[in-house]
C-alpha positions as a Python dict, from the first residue, in 0.01 Angstrom:
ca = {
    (1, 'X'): (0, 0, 0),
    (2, 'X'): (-61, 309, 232),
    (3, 'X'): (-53, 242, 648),
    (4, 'X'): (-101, 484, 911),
    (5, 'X'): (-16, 366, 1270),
    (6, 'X'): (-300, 371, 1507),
    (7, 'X'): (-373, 289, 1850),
    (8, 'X'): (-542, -53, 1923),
    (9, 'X'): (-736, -223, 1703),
    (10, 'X'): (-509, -19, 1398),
    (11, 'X'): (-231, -96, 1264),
    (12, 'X'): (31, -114, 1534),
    (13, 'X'): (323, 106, 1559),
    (14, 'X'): (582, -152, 1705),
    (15, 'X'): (550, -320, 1309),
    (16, 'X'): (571, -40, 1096),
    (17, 'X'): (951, -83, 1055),
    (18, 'X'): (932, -475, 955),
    (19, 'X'): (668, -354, 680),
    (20, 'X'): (854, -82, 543),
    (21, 'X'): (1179, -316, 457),
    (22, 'X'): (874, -561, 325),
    (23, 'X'): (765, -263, 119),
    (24, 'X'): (1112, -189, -5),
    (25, 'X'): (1063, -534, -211),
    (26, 'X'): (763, -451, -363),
    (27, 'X'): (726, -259, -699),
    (28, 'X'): (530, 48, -655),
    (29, 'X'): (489, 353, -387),
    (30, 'X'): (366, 285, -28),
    (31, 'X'): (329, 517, 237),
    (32, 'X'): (348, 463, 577),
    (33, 'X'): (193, 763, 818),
    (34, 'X'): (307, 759, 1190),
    (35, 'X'): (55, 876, 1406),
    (36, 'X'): (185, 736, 1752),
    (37, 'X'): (556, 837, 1810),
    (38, 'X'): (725, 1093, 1656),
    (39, 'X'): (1059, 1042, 1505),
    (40, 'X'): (1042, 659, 1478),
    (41, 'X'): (1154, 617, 1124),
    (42, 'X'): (1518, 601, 1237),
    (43, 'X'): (1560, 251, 1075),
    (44, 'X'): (1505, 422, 754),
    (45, 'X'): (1874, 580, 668),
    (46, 'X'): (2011, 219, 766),
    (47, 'X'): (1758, 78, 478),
    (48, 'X'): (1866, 363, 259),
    (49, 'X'): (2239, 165, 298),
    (50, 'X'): (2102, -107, 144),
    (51, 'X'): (1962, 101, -140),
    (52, 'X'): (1626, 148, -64),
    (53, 'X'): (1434, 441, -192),
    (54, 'X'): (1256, 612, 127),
    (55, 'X'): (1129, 962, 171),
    (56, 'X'): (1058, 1160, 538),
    (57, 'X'): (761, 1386, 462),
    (58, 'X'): (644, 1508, 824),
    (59, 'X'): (516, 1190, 956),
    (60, 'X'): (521, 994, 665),
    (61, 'X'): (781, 781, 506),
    (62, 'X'): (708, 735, 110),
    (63, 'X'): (901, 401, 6),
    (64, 'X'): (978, 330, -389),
    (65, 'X'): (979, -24, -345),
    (66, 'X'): (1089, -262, -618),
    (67, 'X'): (1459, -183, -630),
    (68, 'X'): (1750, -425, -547),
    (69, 'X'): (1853, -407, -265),
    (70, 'X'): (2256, -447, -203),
    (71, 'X'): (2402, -619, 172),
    (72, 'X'): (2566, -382, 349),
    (73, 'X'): (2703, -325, 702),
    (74, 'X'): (2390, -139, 890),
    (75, 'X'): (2347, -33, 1281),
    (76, 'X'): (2039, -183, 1466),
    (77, 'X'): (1906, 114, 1686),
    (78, 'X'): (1626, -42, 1841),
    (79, 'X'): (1424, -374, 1850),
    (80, 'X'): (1255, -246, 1561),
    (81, 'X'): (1476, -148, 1365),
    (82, 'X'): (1695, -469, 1413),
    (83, 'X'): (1401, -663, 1304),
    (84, 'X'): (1346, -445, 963),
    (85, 'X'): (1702, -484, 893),
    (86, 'X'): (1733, -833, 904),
    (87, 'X'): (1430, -866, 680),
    (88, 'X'): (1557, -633, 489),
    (89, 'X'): (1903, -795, 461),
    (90, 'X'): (1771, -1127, 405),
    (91, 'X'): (1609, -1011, 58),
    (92, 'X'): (1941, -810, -31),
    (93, 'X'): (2187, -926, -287),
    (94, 'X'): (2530, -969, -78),
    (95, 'X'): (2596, -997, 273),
    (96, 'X'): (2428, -750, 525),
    (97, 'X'): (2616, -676, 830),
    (98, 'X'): (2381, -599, 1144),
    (99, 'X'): (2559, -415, 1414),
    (100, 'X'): (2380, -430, 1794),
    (101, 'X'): (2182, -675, 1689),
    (102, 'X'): (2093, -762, 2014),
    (103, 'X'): (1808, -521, 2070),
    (104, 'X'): (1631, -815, 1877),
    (105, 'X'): (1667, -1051, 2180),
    (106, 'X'): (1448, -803, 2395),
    (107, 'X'): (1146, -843, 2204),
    (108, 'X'): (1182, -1174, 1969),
    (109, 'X'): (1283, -1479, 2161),
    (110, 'X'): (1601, -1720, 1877),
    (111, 'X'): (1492, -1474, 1623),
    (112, 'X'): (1775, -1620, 1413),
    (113, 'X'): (1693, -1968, 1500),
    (114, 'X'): (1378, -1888, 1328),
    (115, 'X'): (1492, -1754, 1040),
    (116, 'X'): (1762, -2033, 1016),
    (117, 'X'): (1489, -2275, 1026),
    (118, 'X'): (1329, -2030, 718),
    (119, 'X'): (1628, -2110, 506),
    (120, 'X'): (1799, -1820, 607),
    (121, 'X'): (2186, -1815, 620),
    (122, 'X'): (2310, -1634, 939),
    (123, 'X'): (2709, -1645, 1032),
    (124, 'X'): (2783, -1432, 1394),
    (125, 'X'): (2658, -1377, 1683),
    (126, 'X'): (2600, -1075, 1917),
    (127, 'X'): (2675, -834, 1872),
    (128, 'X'): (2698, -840, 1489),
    (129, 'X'): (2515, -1085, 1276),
    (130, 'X'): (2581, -1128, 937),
    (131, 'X'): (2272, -1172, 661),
    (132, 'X'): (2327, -1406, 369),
    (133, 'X'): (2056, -1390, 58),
    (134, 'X'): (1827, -1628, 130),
    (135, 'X'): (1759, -1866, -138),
    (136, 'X'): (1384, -1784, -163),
    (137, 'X'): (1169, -1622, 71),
    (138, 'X'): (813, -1593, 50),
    (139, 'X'): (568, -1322, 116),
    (140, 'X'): (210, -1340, 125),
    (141, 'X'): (-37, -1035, 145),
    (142, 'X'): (-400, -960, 110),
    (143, 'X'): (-414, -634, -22),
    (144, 'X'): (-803, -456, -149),
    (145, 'X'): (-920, -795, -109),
    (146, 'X'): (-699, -959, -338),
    (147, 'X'): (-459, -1242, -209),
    (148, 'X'): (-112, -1179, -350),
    (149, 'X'): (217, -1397, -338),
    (150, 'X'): (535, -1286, -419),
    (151, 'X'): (920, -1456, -391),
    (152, 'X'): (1228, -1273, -324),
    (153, 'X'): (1541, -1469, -442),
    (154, 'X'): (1804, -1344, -197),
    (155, 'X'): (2115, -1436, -444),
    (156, 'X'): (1927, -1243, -733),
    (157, 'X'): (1825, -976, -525),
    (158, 'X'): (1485, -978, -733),
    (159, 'X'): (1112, -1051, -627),
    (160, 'X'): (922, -1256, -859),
    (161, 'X'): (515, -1268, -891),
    (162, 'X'): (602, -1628, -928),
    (163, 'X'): (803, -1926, -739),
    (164, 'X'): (1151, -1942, -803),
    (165, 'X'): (1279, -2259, -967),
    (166, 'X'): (1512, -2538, -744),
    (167, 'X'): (1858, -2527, -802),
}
């Protein structure tokens, strides 16, 4: 999946983060160009702690997506990047530590209520919140016109083309 960040009615800026740690899940290359801000991949060395593959070429981060991903303590830098991380941590094998999580709270209202209510398994508060695997998470994309479902088992650390079976 290639994105370049555009101004309104592209593909906004304020989400390319959240996709990327979507993209670290998924097996194959993706590319995401930044054509709004400059220097506004700095959520990518935190997602490199959790052992995603990521690549700064000029304006464009190439992500190797498909490998595990491991918990890890990271530091939130921005409401972005606190968003990406817990999405990211949430489809990591382990427990992912978010520091200054509370950049979240300026731009998603309970994020962690929401999640919570997703199945996720959340233990803190501000301004650290800890990420347990989700059990199974789903993700659904429409990508060249073709509708696409895949399942990341948290405790596995894997993402499946196909639902997970109940424990």
């Amino acid at each position: 999946m290639d994105i370049t960040t555009l101004p309104y009615a592209g593909f906004p800026t304020d989400v390319q983060a959240q996709m990327m740690a979507m993209m670290t899940l998924v097996p194959g290359i993706s590319i995401i160009t930044e054509r709004i801000f400059a220097s506004r991949f700095m959520h990518v060395s935190e997602l490199a702690r959790l052992g995603a593959d990521i690549a700064i070429e000029g304006p464009s981060a190439i992500v190797k997506g498909g490998r595990r991903l491991s918990g890890a303590p990271v530091m939130a830098s921005d409401l972005r990047a606190s968003a990406a991380l817990a999405l990211a941590g949430l489809g990591a094998g382990g427990t992912t530590q978010v520091n200054r999580i509370y950049h979240v709270d300026r731009g998603y209202e309970r994020m962690d209520d929401k999640l919570r209510a997703l199945g996720a398994r959340i233990l803190g508060t501000e301004p650290t919140l800890c990420l347990l695997p989700v059990w199974k998470f789903r993700l659904e994309s429409e990508a060249d016109g073709k509708a696409r479902t895949l399942w990341v088992d948290g405790t596995l650390g894997s993402v499946m083309n196909e639902a997970p079976e109940a424990p």
